[in-house]
PDB file of C-alpha atoms and ligand atoms in Angstrom:
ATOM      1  CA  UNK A 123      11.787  56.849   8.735  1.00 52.00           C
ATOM      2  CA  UNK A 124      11.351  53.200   8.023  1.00 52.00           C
ATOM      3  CA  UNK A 125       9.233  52.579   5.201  1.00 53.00           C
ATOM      4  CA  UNK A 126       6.553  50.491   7.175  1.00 49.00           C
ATOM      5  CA  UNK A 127       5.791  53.817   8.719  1.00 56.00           C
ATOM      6  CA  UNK A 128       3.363  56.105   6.287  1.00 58.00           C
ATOM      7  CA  UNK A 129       3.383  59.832   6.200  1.00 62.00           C
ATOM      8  CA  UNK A 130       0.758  61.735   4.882  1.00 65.00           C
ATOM      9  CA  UNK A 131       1.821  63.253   1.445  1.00 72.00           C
ATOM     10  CA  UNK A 132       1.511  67.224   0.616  1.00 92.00           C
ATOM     11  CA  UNK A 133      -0.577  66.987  -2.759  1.00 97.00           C
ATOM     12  CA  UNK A 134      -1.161  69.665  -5.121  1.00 98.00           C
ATOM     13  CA  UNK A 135      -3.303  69.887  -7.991  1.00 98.00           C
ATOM     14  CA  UNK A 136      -2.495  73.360  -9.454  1.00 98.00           C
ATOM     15  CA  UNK A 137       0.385  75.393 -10.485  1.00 98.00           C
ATOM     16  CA  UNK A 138       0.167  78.729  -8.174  1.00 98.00           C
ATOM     17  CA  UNK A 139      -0.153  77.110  -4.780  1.00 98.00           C
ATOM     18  CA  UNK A 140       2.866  74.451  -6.001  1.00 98.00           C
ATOM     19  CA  UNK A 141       5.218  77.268  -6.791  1.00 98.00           C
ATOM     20  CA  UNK A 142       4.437  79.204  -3.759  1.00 98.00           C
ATOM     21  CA  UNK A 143       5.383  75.999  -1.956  1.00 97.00           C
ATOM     22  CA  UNK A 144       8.878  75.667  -3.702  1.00 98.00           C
ATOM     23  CA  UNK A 145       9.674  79.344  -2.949  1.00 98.00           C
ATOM     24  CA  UNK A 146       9.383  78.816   0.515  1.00 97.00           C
ATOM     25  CA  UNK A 147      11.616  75.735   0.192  1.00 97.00           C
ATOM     26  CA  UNK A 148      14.280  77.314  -1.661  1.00 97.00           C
ATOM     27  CA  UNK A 149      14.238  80.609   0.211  1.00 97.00           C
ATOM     28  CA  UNK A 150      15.234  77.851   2.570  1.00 97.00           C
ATOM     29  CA  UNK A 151      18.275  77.046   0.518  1.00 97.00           C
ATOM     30  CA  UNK A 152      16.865  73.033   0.522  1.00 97.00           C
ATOM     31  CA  UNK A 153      17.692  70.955  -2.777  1.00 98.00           C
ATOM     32  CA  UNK A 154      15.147  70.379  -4.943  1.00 98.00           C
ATOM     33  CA  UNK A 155      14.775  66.975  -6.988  1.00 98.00           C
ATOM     34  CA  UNK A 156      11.913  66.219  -9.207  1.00 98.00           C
ATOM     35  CA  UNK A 157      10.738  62.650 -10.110  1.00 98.00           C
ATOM     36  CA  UNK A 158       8.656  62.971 -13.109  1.00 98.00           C
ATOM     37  CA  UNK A 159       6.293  59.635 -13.654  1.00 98.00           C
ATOM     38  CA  UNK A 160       2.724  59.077 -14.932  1.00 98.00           C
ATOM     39  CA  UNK A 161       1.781  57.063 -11.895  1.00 98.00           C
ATOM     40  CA  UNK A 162       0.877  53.117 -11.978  1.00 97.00           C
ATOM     41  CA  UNK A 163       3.638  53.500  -9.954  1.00 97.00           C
ATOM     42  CA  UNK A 164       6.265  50.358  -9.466  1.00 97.00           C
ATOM     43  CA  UNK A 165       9.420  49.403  -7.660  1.00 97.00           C
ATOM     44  CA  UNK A 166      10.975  51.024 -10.793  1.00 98.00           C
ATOM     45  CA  UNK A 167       9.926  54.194  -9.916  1.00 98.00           C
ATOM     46  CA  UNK A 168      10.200  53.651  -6.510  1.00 98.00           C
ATOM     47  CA  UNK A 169      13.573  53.470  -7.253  1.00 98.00           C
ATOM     48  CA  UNK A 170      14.052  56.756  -8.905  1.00 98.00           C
ATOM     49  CA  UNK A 171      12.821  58.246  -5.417  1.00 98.00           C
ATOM     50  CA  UNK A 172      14.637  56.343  -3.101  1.00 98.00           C
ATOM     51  CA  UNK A 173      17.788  57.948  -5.246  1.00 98.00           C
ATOM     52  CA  UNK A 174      16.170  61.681  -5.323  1.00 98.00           C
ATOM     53  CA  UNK A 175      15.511  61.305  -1.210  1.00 97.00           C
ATOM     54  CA  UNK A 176      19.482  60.872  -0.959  1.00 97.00           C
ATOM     55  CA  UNK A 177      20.466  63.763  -3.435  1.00 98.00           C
ATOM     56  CA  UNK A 178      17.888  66.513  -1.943  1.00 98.00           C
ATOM     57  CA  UNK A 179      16.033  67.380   0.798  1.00 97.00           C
ATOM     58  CA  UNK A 180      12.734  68.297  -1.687  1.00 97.00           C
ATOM     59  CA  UNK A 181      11.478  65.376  -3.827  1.00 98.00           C
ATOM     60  CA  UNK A 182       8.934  66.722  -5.768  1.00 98.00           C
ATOM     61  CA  UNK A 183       7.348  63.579  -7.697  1.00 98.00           C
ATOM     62  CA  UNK A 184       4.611  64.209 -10.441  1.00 98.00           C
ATOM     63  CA  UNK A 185       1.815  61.967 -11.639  1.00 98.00           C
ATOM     64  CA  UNK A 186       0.379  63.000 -14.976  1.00 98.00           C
ATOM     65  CA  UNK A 187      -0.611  60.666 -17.960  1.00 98.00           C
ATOM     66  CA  UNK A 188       0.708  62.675 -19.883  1.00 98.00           C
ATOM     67  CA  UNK A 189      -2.225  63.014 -23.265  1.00 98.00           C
ATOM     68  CA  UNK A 190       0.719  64.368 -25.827  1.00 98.00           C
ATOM     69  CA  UNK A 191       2.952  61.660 -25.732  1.00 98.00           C
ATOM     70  CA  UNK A 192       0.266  59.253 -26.455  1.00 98.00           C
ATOM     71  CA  UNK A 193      -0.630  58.448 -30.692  1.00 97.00           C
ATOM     72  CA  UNK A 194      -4.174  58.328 -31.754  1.00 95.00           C
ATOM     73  CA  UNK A 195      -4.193  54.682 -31.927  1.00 94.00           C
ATOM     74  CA  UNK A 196      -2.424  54.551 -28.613  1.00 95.00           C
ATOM     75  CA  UNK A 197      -3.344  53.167 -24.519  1.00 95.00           C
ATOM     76  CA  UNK A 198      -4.162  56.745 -23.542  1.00 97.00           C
ATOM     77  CA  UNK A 199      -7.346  56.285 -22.499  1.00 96.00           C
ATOM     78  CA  UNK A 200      -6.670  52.357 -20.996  1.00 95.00           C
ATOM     79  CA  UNK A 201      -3.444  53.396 -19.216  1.00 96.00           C
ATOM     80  CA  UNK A 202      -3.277  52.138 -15.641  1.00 96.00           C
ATOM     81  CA  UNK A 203      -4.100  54.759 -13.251  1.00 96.00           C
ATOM     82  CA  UNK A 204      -4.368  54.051  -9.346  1.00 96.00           C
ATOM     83  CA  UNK A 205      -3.911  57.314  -7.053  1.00 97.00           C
ATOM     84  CA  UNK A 206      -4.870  55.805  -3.872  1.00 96.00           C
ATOM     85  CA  UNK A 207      -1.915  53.006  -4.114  1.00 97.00           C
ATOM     86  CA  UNK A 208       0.676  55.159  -5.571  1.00 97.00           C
ATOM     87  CA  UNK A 209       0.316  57.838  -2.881  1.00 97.00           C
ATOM     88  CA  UNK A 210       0.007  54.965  -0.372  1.00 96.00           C
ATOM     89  CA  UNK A 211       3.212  53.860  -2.232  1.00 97.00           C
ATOM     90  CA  UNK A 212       5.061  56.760  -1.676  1.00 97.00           C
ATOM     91  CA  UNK A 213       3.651  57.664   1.856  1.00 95.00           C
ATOM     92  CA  UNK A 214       5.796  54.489   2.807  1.00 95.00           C
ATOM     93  CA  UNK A 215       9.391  55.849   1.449  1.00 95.00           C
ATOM     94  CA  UNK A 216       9.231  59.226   3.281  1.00 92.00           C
ATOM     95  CA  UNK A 217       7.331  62.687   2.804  1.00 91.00           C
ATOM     96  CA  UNK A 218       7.120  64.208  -0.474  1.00 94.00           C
ATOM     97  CA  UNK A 219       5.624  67.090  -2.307  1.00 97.00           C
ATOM     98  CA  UNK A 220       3.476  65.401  -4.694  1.00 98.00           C
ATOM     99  CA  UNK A 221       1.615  67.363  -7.486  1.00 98.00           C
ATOM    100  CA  UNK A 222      -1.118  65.460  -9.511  1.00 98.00           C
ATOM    101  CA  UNK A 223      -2.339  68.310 -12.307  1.00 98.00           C
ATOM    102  CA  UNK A 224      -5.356  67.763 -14.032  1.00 98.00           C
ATOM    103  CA  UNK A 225      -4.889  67.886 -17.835  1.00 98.00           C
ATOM    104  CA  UNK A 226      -6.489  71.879 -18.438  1.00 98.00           C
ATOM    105  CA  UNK A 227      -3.994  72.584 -16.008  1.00 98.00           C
ATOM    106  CA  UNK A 228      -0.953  71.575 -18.064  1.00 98.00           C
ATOM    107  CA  UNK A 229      -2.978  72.282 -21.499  1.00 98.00           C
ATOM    108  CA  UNK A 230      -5.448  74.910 -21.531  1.00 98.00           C
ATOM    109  CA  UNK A 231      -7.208  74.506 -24.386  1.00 98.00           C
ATOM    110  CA  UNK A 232      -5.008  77.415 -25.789  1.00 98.00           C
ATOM    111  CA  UNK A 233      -1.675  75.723 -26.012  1.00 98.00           C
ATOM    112  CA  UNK A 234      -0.084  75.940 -29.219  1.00 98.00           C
ATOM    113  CA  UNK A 235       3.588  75.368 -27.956  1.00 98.00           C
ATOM    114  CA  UNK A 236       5.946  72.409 -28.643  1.00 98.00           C
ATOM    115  CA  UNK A 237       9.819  71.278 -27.854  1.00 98.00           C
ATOM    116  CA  UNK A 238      11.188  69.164 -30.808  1.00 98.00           C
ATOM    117  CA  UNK A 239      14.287  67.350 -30.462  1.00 98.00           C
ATOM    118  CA  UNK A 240      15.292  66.394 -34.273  1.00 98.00           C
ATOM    119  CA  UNK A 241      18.105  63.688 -33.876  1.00 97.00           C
ATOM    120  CA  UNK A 242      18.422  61.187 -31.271  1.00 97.00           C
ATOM    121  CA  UNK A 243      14.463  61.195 -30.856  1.00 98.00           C
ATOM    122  CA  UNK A 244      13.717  60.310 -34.502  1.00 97.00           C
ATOM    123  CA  UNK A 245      15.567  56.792 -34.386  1.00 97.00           C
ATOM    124  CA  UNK A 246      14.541  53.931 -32.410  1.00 98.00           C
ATOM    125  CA  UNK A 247      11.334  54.370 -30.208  1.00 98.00           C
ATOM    126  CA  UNK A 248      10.868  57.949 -32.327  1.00 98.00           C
ATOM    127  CA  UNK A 249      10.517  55.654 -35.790  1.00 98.00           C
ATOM    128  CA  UNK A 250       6.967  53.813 -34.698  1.00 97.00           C
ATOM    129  CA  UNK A 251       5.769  56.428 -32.281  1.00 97.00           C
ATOM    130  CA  UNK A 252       6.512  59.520 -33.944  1.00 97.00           C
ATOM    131  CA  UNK A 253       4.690  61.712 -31.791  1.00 97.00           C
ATOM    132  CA  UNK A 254       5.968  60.490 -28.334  1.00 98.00           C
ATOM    133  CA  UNK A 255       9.282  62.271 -27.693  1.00 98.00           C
ATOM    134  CA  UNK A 256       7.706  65.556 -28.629  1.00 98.00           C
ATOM    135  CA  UNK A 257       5.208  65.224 -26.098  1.00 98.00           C
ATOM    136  CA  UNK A 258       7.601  64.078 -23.377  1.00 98.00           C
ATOM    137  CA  UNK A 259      10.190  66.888 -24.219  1.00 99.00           C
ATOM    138  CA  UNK A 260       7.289  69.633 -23.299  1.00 99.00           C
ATOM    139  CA  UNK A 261       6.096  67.993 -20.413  1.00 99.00           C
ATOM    140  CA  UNK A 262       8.994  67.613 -19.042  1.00 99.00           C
ATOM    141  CA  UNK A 263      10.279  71.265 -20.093  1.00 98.00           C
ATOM    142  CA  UNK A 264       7.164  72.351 -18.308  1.00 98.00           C
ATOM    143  CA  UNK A 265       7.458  70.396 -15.348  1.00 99.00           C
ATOM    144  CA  UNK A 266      10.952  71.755 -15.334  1.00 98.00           C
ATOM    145  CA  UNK A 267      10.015  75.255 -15.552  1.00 98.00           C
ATOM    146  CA  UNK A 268       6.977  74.782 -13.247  1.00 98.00           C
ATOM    147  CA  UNK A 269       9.804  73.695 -10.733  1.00 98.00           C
ATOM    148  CA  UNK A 270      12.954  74.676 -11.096  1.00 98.00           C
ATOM    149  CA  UNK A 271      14.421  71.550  -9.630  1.00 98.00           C
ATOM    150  CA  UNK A 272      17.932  71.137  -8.849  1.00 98.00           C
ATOM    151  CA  UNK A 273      17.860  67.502  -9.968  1.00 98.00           C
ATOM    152  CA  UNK A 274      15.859  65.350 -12.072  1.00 99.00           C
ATOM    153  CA  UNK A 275      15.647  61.282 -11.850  1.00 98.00           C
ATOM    154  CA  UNK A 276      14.980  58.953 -14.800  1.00 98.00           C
ATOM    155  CA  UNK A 277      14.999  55.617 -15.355  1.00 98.00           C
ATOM    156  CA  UNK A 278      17.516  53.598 -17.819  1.00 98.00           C
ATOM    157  CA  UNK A 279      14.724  51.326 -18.589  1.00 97.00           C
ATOM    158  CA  UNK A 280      13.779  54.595 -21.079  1.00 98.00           C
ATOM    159  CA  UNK A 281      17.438  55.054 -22.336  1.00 98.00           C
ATOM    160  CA  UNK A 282      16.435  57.160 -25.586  1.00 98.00           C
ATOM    161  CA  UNK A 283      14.055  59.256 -23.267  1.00 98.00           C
ATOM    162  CA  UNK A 284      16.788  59.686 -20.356  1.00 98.00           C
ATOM    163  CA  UNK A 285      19.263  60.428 -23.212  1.00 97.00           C
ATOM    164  CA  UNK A 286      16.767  63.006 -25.458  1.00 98.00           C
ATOM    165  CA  UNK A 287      15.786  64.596 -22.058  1.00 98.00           C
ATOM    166  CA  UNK A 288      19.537  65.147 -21.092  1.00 98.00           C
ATOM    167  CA  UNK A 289      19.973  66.430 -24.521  1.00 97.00           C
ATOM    168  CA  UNK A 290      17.080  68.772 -24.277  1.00 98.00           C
ATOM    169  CA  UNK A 291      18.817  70.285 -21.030  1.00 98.00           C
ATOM    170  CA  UNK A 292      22.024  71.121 -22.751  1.00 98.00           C
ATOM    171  CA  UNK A 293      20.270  72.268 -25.842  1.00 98.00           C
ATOM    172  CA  UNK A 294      17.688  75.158 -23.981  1.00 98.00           C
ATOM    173  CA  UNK A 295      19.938  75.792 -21.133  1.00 98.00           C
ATOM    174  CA  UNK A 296      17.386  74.407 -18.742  1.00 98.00           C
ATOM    175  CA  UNK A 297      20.304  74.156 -15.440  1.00 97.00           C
ATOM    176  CA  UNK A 298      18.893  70.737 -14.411  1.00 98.00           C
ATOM    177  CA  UNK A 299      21.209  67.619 -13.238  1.00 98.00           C
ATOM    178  CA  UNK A 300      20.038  64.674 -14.835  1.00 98.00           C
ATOM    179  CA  UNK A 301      20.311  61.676 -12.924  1.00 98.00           C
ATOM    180  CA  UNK A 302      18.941  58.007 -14.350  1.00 98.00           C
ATOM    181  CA  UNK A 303      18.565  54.615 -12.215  1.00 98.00           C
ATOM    182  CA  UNK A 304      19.301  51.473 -13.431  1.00 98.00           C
ATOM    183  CA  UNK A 305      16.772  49.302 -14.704  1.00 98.00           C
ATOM    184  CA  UNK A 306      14.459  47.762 -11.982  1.00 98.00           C
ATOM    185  CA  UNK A 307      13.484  43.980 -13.076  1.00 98.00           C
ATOM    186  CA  UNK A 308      11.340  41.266 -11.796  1.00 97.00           C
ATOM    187  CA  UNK A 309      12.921  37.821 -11.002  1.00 96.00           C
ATOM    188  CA  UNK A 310      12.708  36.172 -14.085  1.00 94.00           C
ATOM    189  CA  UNK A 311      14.509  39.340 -15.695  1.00 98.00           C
ATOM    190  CA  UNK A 312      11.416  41.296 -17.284  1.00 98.00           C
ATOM    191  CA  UNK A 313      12.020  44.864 -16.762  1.00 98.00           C
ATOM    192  CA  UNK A 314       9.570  46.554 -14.830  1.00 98.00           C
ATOM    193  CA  UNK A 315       6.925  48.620 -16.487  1.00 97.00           C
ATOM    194  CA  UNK A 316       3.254  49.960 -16.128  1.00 95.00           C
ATOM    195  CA  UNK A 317       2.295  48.610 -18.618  1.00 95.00           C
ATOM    196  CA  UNK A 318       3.190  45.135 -17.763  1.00 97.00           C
ATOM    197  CA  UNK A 319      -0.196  45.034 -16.001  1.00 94.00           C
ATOM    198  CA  UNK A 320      -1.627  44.445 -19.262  1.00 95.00           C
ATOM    199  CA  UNK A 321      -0.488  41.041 -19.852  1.00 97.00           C
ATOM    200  CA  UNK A 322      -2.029  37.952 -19.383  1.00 97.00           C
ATOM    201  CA  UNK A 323      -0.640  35.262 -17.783  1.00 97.00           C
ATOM    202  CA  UNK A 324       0.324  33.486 -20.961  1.00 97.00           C
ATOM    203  CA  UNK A 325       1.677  36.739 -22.273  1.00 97.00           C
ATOM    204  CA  UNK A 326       3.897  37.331 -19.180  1.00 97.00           C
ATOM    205  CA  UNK A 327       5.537  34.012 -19.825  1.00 96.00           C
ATOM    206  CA  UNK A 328       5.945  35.144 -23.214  1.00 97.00           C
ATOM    207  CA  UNK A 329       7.497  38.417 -22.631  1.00 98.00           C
ATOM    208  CA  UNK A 330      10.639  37.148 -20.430  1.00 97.00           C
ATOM    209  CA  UNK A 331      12.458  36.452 -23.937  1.00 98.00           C
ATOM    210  CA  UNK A 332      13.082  40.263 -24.484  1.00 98.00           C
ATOM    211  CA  UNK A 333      15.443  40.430 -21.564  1.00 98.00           C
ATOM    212  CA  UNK A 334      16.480  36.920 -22.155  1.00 98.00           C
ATOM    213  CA  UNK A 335      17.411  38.065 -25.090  1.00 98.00           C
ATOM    214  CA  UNK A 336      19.416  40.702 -24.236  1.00 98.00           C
ATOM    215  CA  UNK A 337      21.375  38.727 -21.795  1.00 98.00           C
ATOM    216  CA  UNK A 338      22.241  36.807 -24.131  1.00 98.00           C
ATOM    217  CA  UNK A 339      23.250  39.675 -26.592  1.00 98.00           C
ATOM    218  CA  UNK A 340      25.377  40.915 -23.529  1.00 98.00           C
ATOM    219  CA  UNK A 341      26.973  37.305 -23.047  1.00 98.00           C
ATOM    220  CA  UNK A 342      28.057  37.162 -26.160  1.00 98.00           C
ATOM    221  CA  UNK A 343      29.682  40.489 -26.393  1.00 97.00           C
ATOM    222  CA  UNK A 344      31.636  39.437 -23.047  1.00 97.00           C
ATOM    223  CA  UNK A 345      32.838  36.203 -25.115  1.00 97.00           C
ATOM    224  CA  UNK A 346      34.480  38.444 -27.793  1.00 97.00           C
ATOM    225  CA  UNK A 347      31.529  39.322 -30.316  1.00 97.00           C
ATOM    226  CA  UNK A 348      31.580  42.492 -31.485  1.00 96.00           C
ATOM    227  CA  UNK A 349      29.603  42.305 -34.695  1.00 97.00           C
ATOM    228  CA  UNK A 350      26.550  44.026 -34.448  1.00 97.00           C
ATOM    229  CA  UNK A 351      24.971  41.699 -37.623  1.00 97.00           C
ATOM    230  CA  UNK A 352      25.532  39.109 -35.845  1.00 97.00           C
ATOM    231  CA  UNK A 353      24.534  40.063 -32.306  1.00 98.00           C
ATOM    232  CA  UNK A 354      21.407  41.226 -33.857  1.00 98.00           C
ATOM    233  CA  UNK A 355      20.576  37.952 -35.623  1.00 97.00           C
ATOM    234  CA  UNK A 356      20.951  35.870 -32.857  1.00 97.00           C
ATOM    235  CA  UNK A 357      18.226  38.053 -30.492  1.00 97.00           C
ATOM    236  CA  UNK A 358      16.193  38.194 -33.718  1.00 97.00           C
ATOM    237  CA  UNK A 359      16.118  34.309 -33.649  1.00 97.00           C
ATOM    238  CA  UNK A 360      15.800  33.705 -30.341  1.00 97.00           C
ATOM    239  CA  UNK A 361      12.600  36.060 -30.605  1.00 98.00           C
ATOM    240  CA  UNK A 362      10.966  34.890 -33.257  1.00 97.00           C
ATOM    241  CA  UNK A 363      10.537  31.466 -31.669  1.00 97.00           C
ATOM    242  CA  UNK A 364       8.059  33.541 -29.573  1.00 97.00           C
ATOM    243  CA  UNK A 365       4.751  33.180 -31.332  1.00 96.00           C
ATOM    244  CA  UNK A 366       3.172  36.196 -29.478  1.00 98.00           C
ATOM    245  CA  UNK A 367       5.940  38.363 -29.731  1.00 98.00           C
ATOM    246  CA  UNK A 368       6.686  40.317 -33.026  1.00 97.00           C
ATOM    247  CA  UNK A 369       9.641  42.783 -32.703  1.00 98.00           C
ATOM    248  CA  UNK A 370       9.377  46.164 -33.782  1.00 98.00           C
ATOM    249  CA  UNK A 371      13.211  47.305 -33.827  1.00 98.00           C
ATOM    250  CA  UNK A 372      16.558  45.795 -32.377  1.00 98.00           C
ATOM    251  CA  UNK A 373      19.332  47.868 -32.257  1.00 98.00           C
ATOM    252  CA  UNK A 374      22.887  48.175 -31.240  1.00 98.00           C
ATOM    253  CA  UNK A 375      23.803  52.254 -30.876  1.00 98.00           C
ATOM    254  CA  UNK A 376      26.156  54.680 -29.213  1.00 97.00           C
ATOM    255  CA  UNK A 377      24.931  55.190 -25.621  1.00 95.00           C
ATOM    256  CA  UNK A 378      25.180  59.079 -25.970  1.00 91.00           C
ATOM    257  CA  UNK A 379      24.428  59.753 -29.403  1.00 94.00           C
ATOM    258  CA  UNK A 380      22.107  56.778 -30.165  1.00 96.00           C
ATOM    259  CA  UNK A 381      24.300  57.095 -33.518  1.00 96.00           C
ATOM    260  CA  UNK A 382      23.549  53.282 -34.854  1.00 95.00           C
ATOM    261  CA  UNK A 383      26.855  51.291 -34.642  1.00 89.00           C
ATOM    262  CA  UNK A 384      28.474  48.094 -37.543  1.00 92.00           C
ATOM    263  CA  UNK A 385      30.967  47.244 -34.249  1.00 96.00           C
ATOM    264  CA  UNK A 386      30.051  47.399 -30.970  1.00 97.00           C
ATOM    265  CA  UNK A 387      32.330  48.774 -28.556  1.00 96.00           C
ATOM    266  CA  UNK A 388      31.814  47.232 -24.782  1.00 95.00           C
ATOM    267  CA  UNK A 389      30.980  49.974 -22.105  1.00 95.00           C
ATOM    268  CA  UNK A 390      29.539  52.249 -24.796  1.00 96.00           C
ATOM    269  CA  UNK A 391      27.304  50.613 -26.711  1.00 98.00           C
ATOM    270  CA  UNK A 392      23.489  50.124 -26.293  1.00 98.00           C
ATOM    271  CA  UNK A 393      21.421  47.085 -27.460  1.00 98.00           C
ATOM    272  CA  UNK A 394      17.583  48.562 -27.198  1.00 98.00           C
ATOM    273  CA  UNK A 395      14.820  46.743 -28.794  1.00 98.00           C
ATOM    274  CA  UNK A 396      10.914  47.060 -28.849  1.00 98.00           C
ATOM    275  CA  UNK A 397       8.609  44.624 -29.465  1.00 98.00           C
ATOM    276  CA  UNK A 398       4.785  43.973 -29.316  1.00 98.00           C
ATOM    277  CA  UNK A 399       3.757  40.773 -26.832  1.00 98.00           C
ATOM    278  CA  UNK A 400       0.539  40.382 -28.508  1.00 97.00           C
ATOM    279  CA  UNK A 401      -0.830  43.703 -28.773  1.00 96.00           C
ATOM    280  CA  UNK A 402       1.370  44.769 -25.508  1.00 96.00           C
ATOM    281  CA  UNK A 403       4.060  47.223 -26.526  1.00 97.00           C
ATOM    282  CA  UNK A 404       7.181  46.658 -24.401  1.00 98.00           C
ATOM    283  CA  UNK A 405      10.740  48.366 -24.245  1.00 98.00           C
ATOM    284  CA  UNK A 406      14.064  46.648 -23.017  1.00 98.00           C
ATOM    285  CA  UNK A 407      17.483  47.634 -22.823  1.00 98.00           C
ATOM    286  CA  UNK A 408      21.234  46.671 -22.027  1.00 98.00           C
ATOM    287  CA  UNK A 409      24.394  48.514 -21.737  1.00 97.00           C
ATOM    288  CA  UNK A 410      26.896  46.034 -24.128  1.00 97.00           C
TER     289      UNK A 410
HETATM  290  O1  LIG B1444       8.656  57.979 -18.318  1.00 95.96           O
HETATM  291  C1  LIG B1444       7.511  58.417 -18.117  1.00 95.96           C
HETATM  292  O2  LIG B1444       6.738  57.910 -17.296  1.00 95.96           O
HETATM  293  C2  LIG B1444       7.034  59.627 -18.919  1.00 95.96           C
HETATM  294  O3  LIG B1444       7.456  59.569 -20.227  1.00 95.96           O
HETATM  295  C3  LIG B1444       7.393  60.988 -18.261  1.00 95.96           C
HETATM  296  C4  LIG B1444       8.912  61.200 -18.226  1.00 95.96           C
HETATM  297  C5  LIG B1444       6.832  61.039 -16.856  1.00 95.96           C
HETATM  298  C6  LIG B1444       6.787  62.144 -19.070  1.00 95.96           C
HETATM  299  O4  LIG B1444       5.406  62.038 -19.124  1.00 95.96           O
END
């Protein structure tokens, strides 16, 4: 189909008449991938299912805002939500089962149970938003289970999650291929996100130093650096000449392990950093 056609999508808004649908579809013997995503949907995550459409013949993609990830003090209640454009969106790539759960669906107001990850989600993001890897482990492991899909698609702009996530698989046994995307960025270099819809014009502007940054921190690691000290210091100076933006954590780590690392070692090292743009919380990432 070319993607100036639209196709209306198959929505679903509860569990049963979801998992009667994948039954069918694997009695079938069809692949099933799952695109997990809280909507506010992007070219990012358009991204993640134009890769799921050429690894299955099922793409199952999931809109929740997701209320367990999210701190106290947190966007939970602000966070961008627009079904009309993101099934429009995705009626333009090809047909999909799409399931939209309200949030008694996925917690009934008895739910009491948790998935904890307790070492590569307690570092980086896991340090200044303690609660959010706990509630993306047990959506996801319930979207999982809910599914069953053969595949699942993340994106690397979330490297600890995509990297937790793939750890939770191996750790329960869940049987699902995890597959991540490269990051999707605008022109100017500023990695797509929902939440970039919060920013002001002036903040926008402001924002482009956190890839700019890690260019740079990539640049120099393909001229010969390999101190992390001094990697480090150089994006930490070339940020704080950003009034608005106040960094919350730089890091150089092992791609896999998120271990953190004195010397980095090209093709396996990851420079993530975090930073508020004003009181916009953004994430960015390079491979070294
Ligand atoms: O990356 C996201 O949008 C969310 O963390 C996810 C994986 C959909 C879980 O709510």
């Amino acid at each position: 189909m070319s993607e100036t056609e639209s196709t209306a999508p198959q929505v679903f808004r509860d569990i049963a008449p979801l998992q009667q649908h994948l039954q069918e579809v694997r009695r079938e013997g069809r692949k099933i991938a799952l695109v997990p995503t809280m909507g506010a949907l992007h070219e990012g995550h358009l991204a993640l299912v134009r890769k799921a459409l050429e690894v299955a013949e099922e793409v199952v993609v999931t809109i929740f805002v997701n209320p367990t990830q999210f701190g106290p003090s947190e966007d939970l209640a602000s966070y961008p939500r627009n079904e009309e454009a993101d099934l429009q969106a995705l009626g333009k790539l090809g047909k999909f089962t799409i399931f939209i759960p309200a949030a008694e669906e996925m917690y009934p107001a008895d739910f009491s149970t948790f998935i904890d990850e307790a070492k590569l989600s307690k570092g980086l993001c896991g340090v200044s938003r303690p609660q959010f890897f706990r509630g993306v482990l047990t959506i996801v492991g319930k979207l999982f289970n809910i599914v069953h899909p053969d595949v699942a698609v993340f994106g690397q702009k979330d490297a600890q999650q995509a990297a937790v996530i793939q750890k939770m698989v191996r750790d329960l046994h869940f049987g699902v291929e995890i597959l991540t995307h490269p990051t999707v960025r605008e022109e100017d270099g500023l990695a797509m996100s929902s939440r970039n819809q919060y920013l002001s014009n002036a903040q926008r502007e402001e924002a482009r130093a956190l890839s700019k940054s890690l260019f740079k921190a990539k640049q120099m690691v393909e001229e010969g650096v390999c101190s992390t000290d001094r990697v480090i210091a150089e994006v930490t100076h070339l940020l704080s000449q950003h009034r608005r933006v106040r960094l919350i954590y730089a890091q150089i780590v092992d791609s896999e392990t998120l271990e953190a690392r004195r010397e980095i070692v090209p093709g396996k090292s990851l420079f993530a950093l975090a930073a508020w743009v004003d009181q916009v919380r953004l994430i960015d990432n390079i491979q070294l």
